[in-house]
């Protein structure tokens, strides 16, 4: 196991580990077709470290040799009306804010293309989505939209663009500083480009002991302060920064400048403030896990059928810590491309909402409370009225 002593964000050597998860599946979104294959997914420890120089949090023992992206990767969220409403809102806001109409837009790490497709449709823009894991055929065909199945590199700077967006990708990239530098260098001398990033917020994870939001594929974790410092260090001036989706997602809008900017956003916390949140995290998470073990045992002892609603990384993160209880019968996801697959590392099969009619769960644990109303409606439509527990 190699330890990454040097901070991937500021490149200094002053990182101390503060939290460990043992034996986490190294891949949580991999498309797996059998239980055996799911259980054979490699496991490894996660060691979260805190850089005293820039406040950056990252997995100090992350294995960079694994191919995380091209072995089949299922992360499409656009099947949820709540999520659709959320990304439509983001698109409309940035279209208005930066007058993105009939412009050229690039999305780095576009996944299946949901967001860039919407940005092109709503603003009549021309788009390029870049992602090595791009899968064709999941979005409406649009002659103004093309996809390049590659990792972003400096050569892509020659593409036409007025706007670069990158959503839920940075946290999968270990060499964070180098990645930002590549983007900044690819922009060159242009000053009229706006970059827009969205990442999960580590501040919320630390404050709420959201252990299910820590999983192996997320190798880097961002707070407003550490994200701001990363962008300034790589010659971006921050135009705006805010949290959305019940404070789960952190947004940054920035523009390229020649020197290190000194503009700090109101949302940014100091390094000491963030360090304070890491101090008791292990103790607090263990208390929370003890409570969950107690509750799951009670459910199991009482013979109550318990399922998780919400597949993907959060359920893997949750079950990594609690699967030994064997209290969860099924995991449900509305993404039809996940149904029938098996959860990497855990081996439980994903079901669709309709399968619950037969199973009749007594308790549904909701991995993301943002979807609680939507899930409740879908259950009620199927004449199911289980107890709902939201994370
Ligand atoms: Zn650092």
Short mmCIF file of C-alpha atoms and ligand atoms in Angstrom, two decimals:
data_model
loop_
_atom_site.label_atom_id
_atom_site.label_comp_id
_atom_site.label_asym_id
_atom_site.label_seq_id
_atom_site.Cartn_x
_atom_site.Cartn_y
_atom_site.Cartn_z
CA UNK A 1 0.00 0.00 0.00
CA UNK A 2 1.44 3.35 -1.05
CA UNK A 3 0.68 6.35 1.10
CA UNK A 4 0.15 9.63 -0.72
CA UNK A 5 2.06 11.88 1.67
CA UNK A 6 1.89 14.88 -0.60
CA UNK A 7 -1.45 16.66 -0.70
CA UNK A 8 -2.95 16.25 -4.21
CA UNK A 9 -4.41 19.76 -3.97
CA UNK A 10 -1.54 21.98 -2.74
CA UNK A 11 1.35 19.45 -3.13
CA UNK A 12 2.66 20.07 0.43
CA UNK A 13 3.68 17.23 2.74
CA UNK A 14 1.71 17.90 5.94
CA UNK A 15 -1.22 15.48 6.02
CA UNK A 16 -2.47 13.57 9.04
CA UNK A 17 -5.01 10.73 8.85
CA UNK A 18 -8.16 11.19 10.94
CA UNK A 19 -10.65 8.53 9.85
CA UNK A 20 -10.52 4.95 8.63
CA UNK A 21 -13.03 2.61 7.02
CA UNK A 22 -11.76 -0.96 6.78
CA UNK A 23 -12.32 -3.20 3.80
CA UNK A 24 -14.51 -1.01 1.62
CA UNK A 25 -15.40 -2.27 -1.88
CA UNK A 26 -13.13 -0.35 -4.25
CA UNK A 27 -15.90 0.04 -6.82
CA UNK A 28 -19.51 0.90 -6.10
CA UNK A 29 -20.99 1.76 -9.50
CA UNK A 30 -19.56 -1.12 -11.47
CA UNK A 31 -22.13 -3.06 -13.52
CA UNK A 32 -22.15 -6.55 -11.98
CA UNK A 33 -24.37 -9.38 -13.17
CA UNK A 34 -23.94 -12.03 -10.45
CA UNK A 35 -23.65 -12.19 -6.68
CA UNK A 36 -20.30 -14.01 -6.87
CA UNK A 37 -18.89 -11.38 -9.19
CA UNK A 38 -20.18 -8.67 -6.83
CA UNK A 39 -18.51 -10.28 -3.82
CA UNK A 40 -15.26 -10.66 -5.76
CA UNK A 41 -14.86 -6.88 -6.14
CA UNK A 42 -11.56 -5.89 -4.53
CA UNK A 43 -11.73 -4.41 -1.04
CA UNK A 44 -9.36 -1.94 0.49
CA UNK A 45 -9.15 0.43 3.47
CA UNK A 46 -10.10 4.09 3.17
CA UNK A 47 -7.88 6.43 5.19
CA UNK A 48 -9.06 10.01 5.20
CA UNK A 49 -6.26 12.51 5.78
CA UNK A 50 -6.37 16.24 6.46
CA UNK A 51 -3.78 18.58 4.90
CA UNK A 52 -2.76 21.24 7.43
CA UNK A 53 -1.55 23.54 4.67
CA UNK A 54 -4.76 23.85 2.64
CA UNK A 55 -7.47 21.94 4.56
CA UNK A 56 -7.86 19.37 1.82
CA UNK A 57 -9.30 15.96 2.74
CA UNK A 58 -8.38 12.89 0.70
CA UNK A 59 -7.89 9.13 0.88
CA UNK A 60 -4.18 8.93 1.65
CA UNK A 61 -3.95 5.28 0.55
CA UNK A 62 -6.13 5.45 -2.58
CA UNK A 63 -5.18 2.82 -5.15
CA UNK A 64 -4.59 4.72 -8.39
CA UNK A 65 -3.89 1.54 -10.38
CA UNK A 66 -7.53 0.39 -10.57
CA UNK A 67 -9.56 1.19 -13.70
CA UNK A 68 -12.60 2.88 -12.13
CA UNK A 69 -14.27 4.21 -15.25
CA UNK A 70 -14.29 1.94 -18.25
CA UNK A 71 -15.53 -1.40 -16.86
CA UNK A 72 -19.22 -0.40 -16.96
CA UNK A 73 -20.34 2.35 -14.69
CA UNK A 74 -23.94 3.06 -13.78
CA UNK A 75 -24.61 6.46 -12.29
CA UNK A 76 -27.50 7.94 -14.26
CA UNK A 77 -29.84 9.84 -11.89
CA UNK A 78 -32.16 11.39 -14.47
CA UNK A 79 -34.92 8.84 -13.84
CA UNK A 80 -36.06 10.68 -10.72
CA UNK A 81 -38.49 13.60 -11.19
CA UNK A 82 -36.94 15.31 -8.11
CA UNK A 83 -33.49 15.08 -9.68
CA UNK A 84 -34.76 16.23 -13.08
CA UNK A 85 -36.29 19.30 -11.48
CA UNK A 86 -33.02 19.98 -9.66
CA UNK A 87 -30.77 19.84 -12.75
CA UNK A 88 -33.30 21.78 -14.84
CA UNK A 89 -33.17 24.50 -12.18
CA UNK A 90 -29.35 24.57 -12.27
CA UNK A 91 -29.34 24.75 -16.08
CA UNK A 92 -31.84 27.59 -16.25
CA UNK A 93 -29.98 29.53 -13.58
CA UNK A 94 -26.57 29.36 -15.27
CA UNK A 95 -28.08 30.02 -18.70
CA UNK A 96 -29.55 33.27 -17.33
CA UNK A 97 -26.56 34.21 -15.19
CA UNK A 98 -23.92 33.80 -17.93
CA UNK A 99 -26.17 34.34 -20.95
CA UNK A 100 -25.50 30.84 -22.23
CA UNK A 101 -27.62 31.03 -25.34
CA UNK A 102 -26.31 29.83 -28.70
CA UNK A 103 -22.89 29.36 -27.11
CA UNK A 104 -20.36 26.53 -27.06
CA UNK A 105 -20.32 24.51 -23.88
CA UNK A 106 -18.11 21.66 -22.68
CA UNK A 107 -18.84 19.19 -19.92
CA UNK A 108 -15.89 17.30 -18.44
CA UNK A 109 -17.04 13.96 -17.01
CA UNK A 110 -20.46 14.14 -18.66
CA UNK A 111 -21.47 10.56 -17.74
CA UNK A 112 -24.34 9.50 -19.97
CA UNK A 113 -24.88 13.12 -21.07
CA UNK A 114 -27.99 14.19 -19.14
CA UNK A 115 -26.73 17.59 -18.05
CA UNK A 116 -24.97 18.77 -21.23
CA UNK A 117 -27.95 17.60 -23.25
CA UNK A 118 -30.28 19.73 -21.13
CA UNK A 119 -27.92 22.72 -21.26
CA UNK A 120 -27.93 22.54 -25.07
CA UNK A 121 -31.67 22.05 -25.27
CA UNK A 122 -32.70 24.83 -22.87
CA UNK A 123 -30.17 27.42 -24.10
CA UNK A 124 -30.00 26.33 -27.74
CA UNK A 125 -26.26 25.79 -27.18
CA UNK A 126 -23.71 23.63 -28.96
CA UNK A 127 -22.19 21.07 -26.63
CA UNK A 128 -19.30 18.67 -26.27
CA UNK A 129 -19.39 16.04 -23.53
CA UNK A 130 -16.07 14.46 -22.60
CA UNK A 131 -16.02 11.26 -20.56
CA UNK A 132 -14.15 7.95 -20.93
CA UNK A 133 -17.24 6.19 -19.51
CA UNK A 134 -19.68 7.78 -21.95
CA UNK A 135 -22.40 5.36 -23.10
CA UNK A 136 -24.22 6.33 -26.30
CA UNK A 137 -27.97 6.26 -26.68
CA UNK A 138 -29.10 7.42 -23.22
CA UNK A 139 -30.08 11.00 -24.19
CA UNK A 140 -32.23 12.49 -26.95
CA UNK A 141 -30.24 12.79 -30.20
CA UNK A 142 -29.27 16.41 -30.88
CA UNK A 143 -27.20 17.51 -33.92
CA UNK A 144 -25.64 20.29 -31.79
CA UNK A 145 -24.30 17.80 -29.26
CA UNK A 146 -21.34 15.47 -29.56
CA UNK A 147 -19.42 13.23 -27.21
CA UNK A 148 -15.74 12.39 -26.90
CA UNK A 149 -15.11 9.18 -24.89
CA UNK A 150 -11.77 10.28 -23.43
CA UNK A 151 -10.24 11.71 -20.26
CA UNK A 152 -9.98 15.50 -20.42
CA UNK A 153 -6.52 16.70 -21.42
CA UNK A 154 -4.86 19.89 -22.58
CA UNK A 155 -5.56 19.10 -26.25
CA UNK A 156 -9.29 19.56 -25.60
CA UNK A 157 -8.54 23.25 -25.03
CA UNK A 158 -8.64 23.65 -28.82
CA UNK A 159 -12.36 22.78 -28.88
CA UNK A 160 -14.74 25.74 -29.14
CA UNK A 161 -16.15 26.76 -25.77
CA UNK A 162 -17.51 29.68 -23.77
CA UNK A 163 -18.34 27.65 -20.70
CA UNK A 164 -16.82 24.57 -19.05
CA UNK A 165 -18.80 22.54 -16.54
CA UNK A 166 -17.77 19.58 -14.47
CA UNK A 167 -20.29 17.96 -12.14
CA UNK A 168 -19.58 15.17 -9.66
CA UNK A 169 -16.29 14.28 -11.28
CA UNK A 170 -13.60 16.09 -9.28
CA UNK A 171 -14.18 13.85 -6.25
CA UNK A 172 -13.21 10.84 -8.40
CA UNK A 173 -9.90 12.40 -9.40
CA UNK A 174 -6.95 11.82 -7.15
CA UNK A 175 -4.50 14.28 -8.73
CA UNK A 176 -6.81 17.20 -8.07
CA UNK A 177 -4.23 19.99 -8.36
CA UNK A 178 -2.81 18.64 -11.61
CA UNK A 179 -6.32 18.27 -13.03
CA UNK A 180 -7.20 21.91 -12.27
CA UNK A 181 -3.86 22.98 -13.71
CA UNK A 182 -4.61 21.04 -16.92
CA UNK A 183 -7.95 22.81 -17.25
CA UNK A 184 -6.41 26.22 -16.54
CA UNK A 185 -3.59 25.61 -19.05
CA UNK A 186 -6.02 24.40 -21.67
CA UNK A 187 -7.88 27.72 -21.40
CA UNK A 188 -4.64 29.65 -22.00
CA UNK A 189 -4.97 33.41 -22.33
CA UNK A 190 -8.73 33.53 -22.66
CA UNK A 191 -10.43 35.45 -19.85
CA UNK A 192 -14.04 35.27 -20.99
CA UNK A 193 -14.59 31.62 -20.10
CA UNK A 194 -16.66 30.61 -17.07
CA UNK A 195 -15.99 27.32 -15.31
CA UNK A 196 -18.67 25.67 -13.19
CA UNK A 197 -18.03 22.74 -10.83
CA UNK A 198 -20.29 20.76 -8.55
CA UNK A 199 -18.99 18.37 -5.87
CA UNK A 200 -20.34 16.75 -2.68
CA UNK A 201 -19.61 18.87 0.40
CA UNK A 202 -17.38 17.24 3.03
CA UNK A 203 -18.51 19.86 5.56
CA UNK A 204 -21.98 18.34 5.67
CA UNK A 205 -20.55 14.80 5.88
CA UNK A 206 -18.43 15.84 8.88
CA UNK A 207 -21.23 17.76 10.60
CA UNK A 208 -23.87 15.04 10.12
CA UNK A 209 -21.52 12.02 10.45
CA UNK A 210 -22.79 10.93 7.03
CA UNK A 211 -20.52 7.87 6.88
CA UNK A 212 -22.53 6.46 3.93
CA UNK A 213 -21.22 9.36 1.82
CA UNK A 214 -17.64 8.14 2.23
CA UNK A 215 -16.82 5.39 -0.22
CA UNK A 216 -13.77 4.25 -2.08
CA UNK A 217 -14.43 5.79 -5.49
CA UNK A 218 -14.56 9.23 -3.91
CA UNK A 219 -10.87 9.74 -3.30
CA UNK A 220 -11.01 13.51 -2.68
CA UNK A 221 -13.43 15.53 -0.51
CA UNK A 222 -14.16 19.26 -0.74
CA UNK A 223 -15.27 21.94 1.67
CA UNK A 224 -15.99 25.51 0.53
CA UNK A 225 -12.62 26.63 1.91
CA UNK A 226 -10.49 23.83 0.46
CA UNK A 227 -12.26 24.08 -2.92
CA UNK A 228 -11.74 27.84 -2.98
CA UNK A 229 -8.02 27.48 -2.20
CA UNK A 230 -7.64 24.85 -4.93
CA UNK A 231 -9.18 27.15 -7.52
CA UNK A 232 -7.18 30.21 -6.45
CA UNK A 233 -3.93 28.24 -6.46
CA UNK A 234 -4.60 27.31 -10.08
CA UNK A 235 -5.29 30.88 -11.21
CA UNK A 236 -9.04 31.07 -11.07
CA UNK A 237 -11.01 33.90 -9.52
CA UNK A 238 -14.15 32.68 -7.79
CA UNK A 239 -17.32 34.40 -8.95
CA UNK A 240 -19.78 32.56 -6.74
CA UNK A 241 -20.00 29.62 -4.35
CA UNK A 242 -23.08 28.05 -2.75
CA UNK A 243 -24.62 24.87 -1.39
CA UNK A 244 -27.77 23.13 -2.62
CA UNK A 245 -29.72 19.89 -2.33
CA UNK A 246 -30.04 19.98 1.43
CA UNK A 247 -26.45 21.32 1.60
CA UNK A 248 -25.15 18.06 0.06
CA UNK A 249 -23.75 19.63 -3.09
CA UNK A 250 -21.22 22.41 -3.27
CA UNK A 251 -21.08 24.66 -6.35
CA UNK A 252 -18.32 26.93 -7.56
CA UNK A 253 -18.33 29.34 -10.49
CA UNK A 254 -15.00 30.85 -11.50
CA UNK A 255 -13.09 32.56 -14.28
CA UNK A 256 -9.44 32.33 -15.34
CA UNK A 257 -7.04 35.06 -14.20
CA UNK A 258 -3.28 35.61 -14.58
CA UNK A 259 -2.26 35.51 -10.93
CA UNK A 260 -3.41 33.98 -7.67
CA UNK A 261 -6.66 35.77 -6.79
CA UNK A 262 -7.25 37.06 -3.26
CA UNK A 263 -11.04 37.08 -3.49
CA UNK A 264 -12.54 34.84 -0.82
CA UNK A 265 -16.21 33.85 -0.82
CA UNK A 266 -18.39 34.29 2.32
CA UNK A 267 -19.10 30.53 2.38
CA UNK A 268 -15.42 29.60 2.78
CA UNK A 269 -14.32 28.38 6.20
CA UNK A 270 -10.77 28.61 7.54
CA UNK A 271 -8.40 25.64 7.82
CA UNK A 272 -8.66 25.51 11.63
CA UNK A 273 -12.44 25.52 11.54
CA UNK A 274 -12.50 22.51 9.23
CA UNK A 275 -9.80 20.72 11.26
CA UNK A 276 -12.04 21.09 14.32
CA UNK A 277 -14.78 19.12 12.51
CA UNK A 278 -12.37 16.25 11.82
CA UNK A 279 -11.19 15.93 15.47
CA UNK A 280 -14.08 13.91 16.90
CA UNK A 281 -15.36 12.47 13.65
CA UNK A 282 -14.27 8.88 14.34
CA UNK A 283 -15.88 8.86 17.81
CA UNK A 284 -19.08 10.45 16.51
CA UNK A 285 -19.38 8.07 13.55
CA UNK A 286 -18.86 5.08 15.85
CA UNK A 287 -21.69 6.30 18.08
CA UNK A 288 -23.91 6.60 15.04
CA UNK A 289 -22.95 3.15 13.82
CA UNK A 290 -23.72 1.66 17.24
CA UNK A 291 -27.17 3.21 17.09
CA UNK A 292 -27.74 1.79 13.59
CA UNK A 293 -26.58 -1.67 14.69
CA UNK A 294 -29.00 -1.52 17.59
CA UNK A 295 -31.90 -0.36 15.38
CA UNK A 296 -31.22 -2.90 12.62
CA UNK A 297 -30.95 -5.72 15.16
CA UNK A 298 -34.31 -4.71 16.65
CA UNK A 299 -35.91 -4.75 13.20
CA UNK A 300 -34.42 -8.13 12.41
CA UNK A 301 -35.40 -9.63 15.77
CA UNK A 302 -38.95 -8.37 15.30
CA UNK A 303 -39.07 -10.02 11.87
CA UNK A 304 -39.71 -6.73 10.10
CA UNK A 305 -38.74 -6.72 6.43
CA UNK A 306 -36.35 -3.85 5.78
CA UNK A 307 -35.18 -2.57 2.41
CA UNK A 308 -32.96 0.29 1.28
CA UNK A 309 -34.24 2.69 -1.36
CA UNK A 310 -31.48 4.31 -3.39
CA UNK A 311 -28.73 2.29 -5.00
CA UNK A 312 -25.33 3.42 -6.06
CA UNK A 313 -22.52 4.60 -3.89
CA UNK A 314 -24.53 5.72 -0.86
CA UNK A 315 -26.02 2.27 -0.34
CA UNK A 316 -22.57 0.71 -0.79
CA UNK A 317 -21.18 3.22 1.74
CA UNK A 318 -23.97 2.38 4.20
CA UNK A 319 -23.73 -1.40 3.77
CA UNK A 320 -19.92 -1.44 3.89
CA UNK A 321 -20.34 -0.54 7.56
CA UNK A 322 -23.54 -2.43 8.37
CA UNK A 323 -23.92 -5.41 6.01
CA UNK A 324 -22.60 -7.83 8.66
CA UNK A 325 -25.99 -7.37 10.39
CA UNK A 326 -27.69 -9.10 7.42
CA UNK A 327 -30.77 -7.03 8.25
CA UNK A 328 -31.35 -5.62 4.77
CA UNK A 329 -33.21 -7.87 2.34
CA UNK A 330 -33.14 -5.76 -0.80
CA UNK A 331 -31.96 -2.49 -2.32
CA UNK A 332 -34.34 -0.65 -4.64
CA UNK A 333 -33.40 1.79 -7.38
CA UNK A 334 -35.56 3.43 -10.03
CA UNK A 335 -32.76 3.38 -12.62
CA UNK A 336 -33.86 0.51 -14.92
CA UNK A 337 -30.23 -0.03 -15.95
CA UNK A 338 -29.40 -1.02 -12.36
CA UNK A 339 -32.32 -3.34 -11.74
CA UNK A 340 -31.25 -6.98 -11.85
CA UNK A 341 -27.60 -6.05 -11.27
CA UNK A 342 -25.82 -6.90 -8.03
CA UNK A 343 -24.34 -4.41 -5.58
CA UNK A 344 -20.55 -4.37 -5.94
CA UNK A 345 -18.84 -5.74 -2.84
CA UNK A 346 -22.15 -6.51 -1.12
CA UNK A 347 -23.80 -9.05 -3.42
CA UNK A 348 -27.46 -8.04 -2.86
CA UNK A 349 -29.52 -7.76 -6.07
CA UNK A 350 -31.04 -4.43 -7.08
CA UNK A 351 -34.81 -4.43 -7.42
CA UNK A 352 -37.16 -2.01 -9.13
CA UNK A 353 -40.01 -0.31 -7.22
CA UNK A 354 -42.55 -2.71 -8.72
CA UNK A 355 -40.79 -5.71 -7.14
CA UNK A 356 -41.74 -4.34 -3.72
CA UNK A 357 -45.42 -5.15 -4.36
CA UNK A 358 -44.50 -8.80 -3.92
CA UNK A 359 -41.98 -8.25 -1.16
CA UNK A 360 -44.14 -5.87 0.96
CA UNK A 361 -41.45 -4.23 3.10
CA UNK A 362 -42.25 -3.04 6.63
CA UNK A 363 -39.47 -0.45 6.69
CA UNK A 364 -37.80 1.49 3.89
CA UNK A 365 -34.49 3.20 4.64
CA UNK A 366 -34.11 6.12 2.24
CA UNK A 367 -30.49 6.81 1.32
CA UNK A 368 -31.18 10.43 0.43
CA UNK A 369 -33.99 12.24 2.23
CA UNK A 370 -34.29 14.70 -0.64
CA UNK A 371 -36.29 11.94 -2.40
CA UNK A 372 -38.57 11.12 0.54
CA UNK A 373 -41.79 12.60 -0.91
CA UNK A 374 -41.15 11.08 -4.34
CA UNK A 375 -40.49 7.64 -2.81
CA UNK A 376 -43.50 7.86 -0.51
CA UNK A 377 -45.69 8.65 -3.53
CA UNK A 378 -44.31 5.71 -5.51
CA UNK A 379 -44.90 3.35 -2.59
CA UNK A 380 -48.45 4.60 -1.99
CA UNK A 381 -49.26 4.22 -5.70
CA UNK A 382 -48.45 0.53 -5.22
CA UNK A 383 -50.59 0.30 -2.09
CA UNK A 384 -47.53 0.09 0.13
CA UNK A 385 -47.35 2.08 3.36
CA UNK A 386 -44.13 1.05 5.11
CA UNK A 387 -42.37 3.04 7.81
CA UNK A 388 -39.91 5.44 6.13
CA UNK A 389 -36.52 6.19 7.66
CA UNK A 390 -34.59 8.95 5.90
CA UNK A 391 -30.81 9.44 6.11
ZN1 LIG B 1 -2.95 20.67 0.84
#
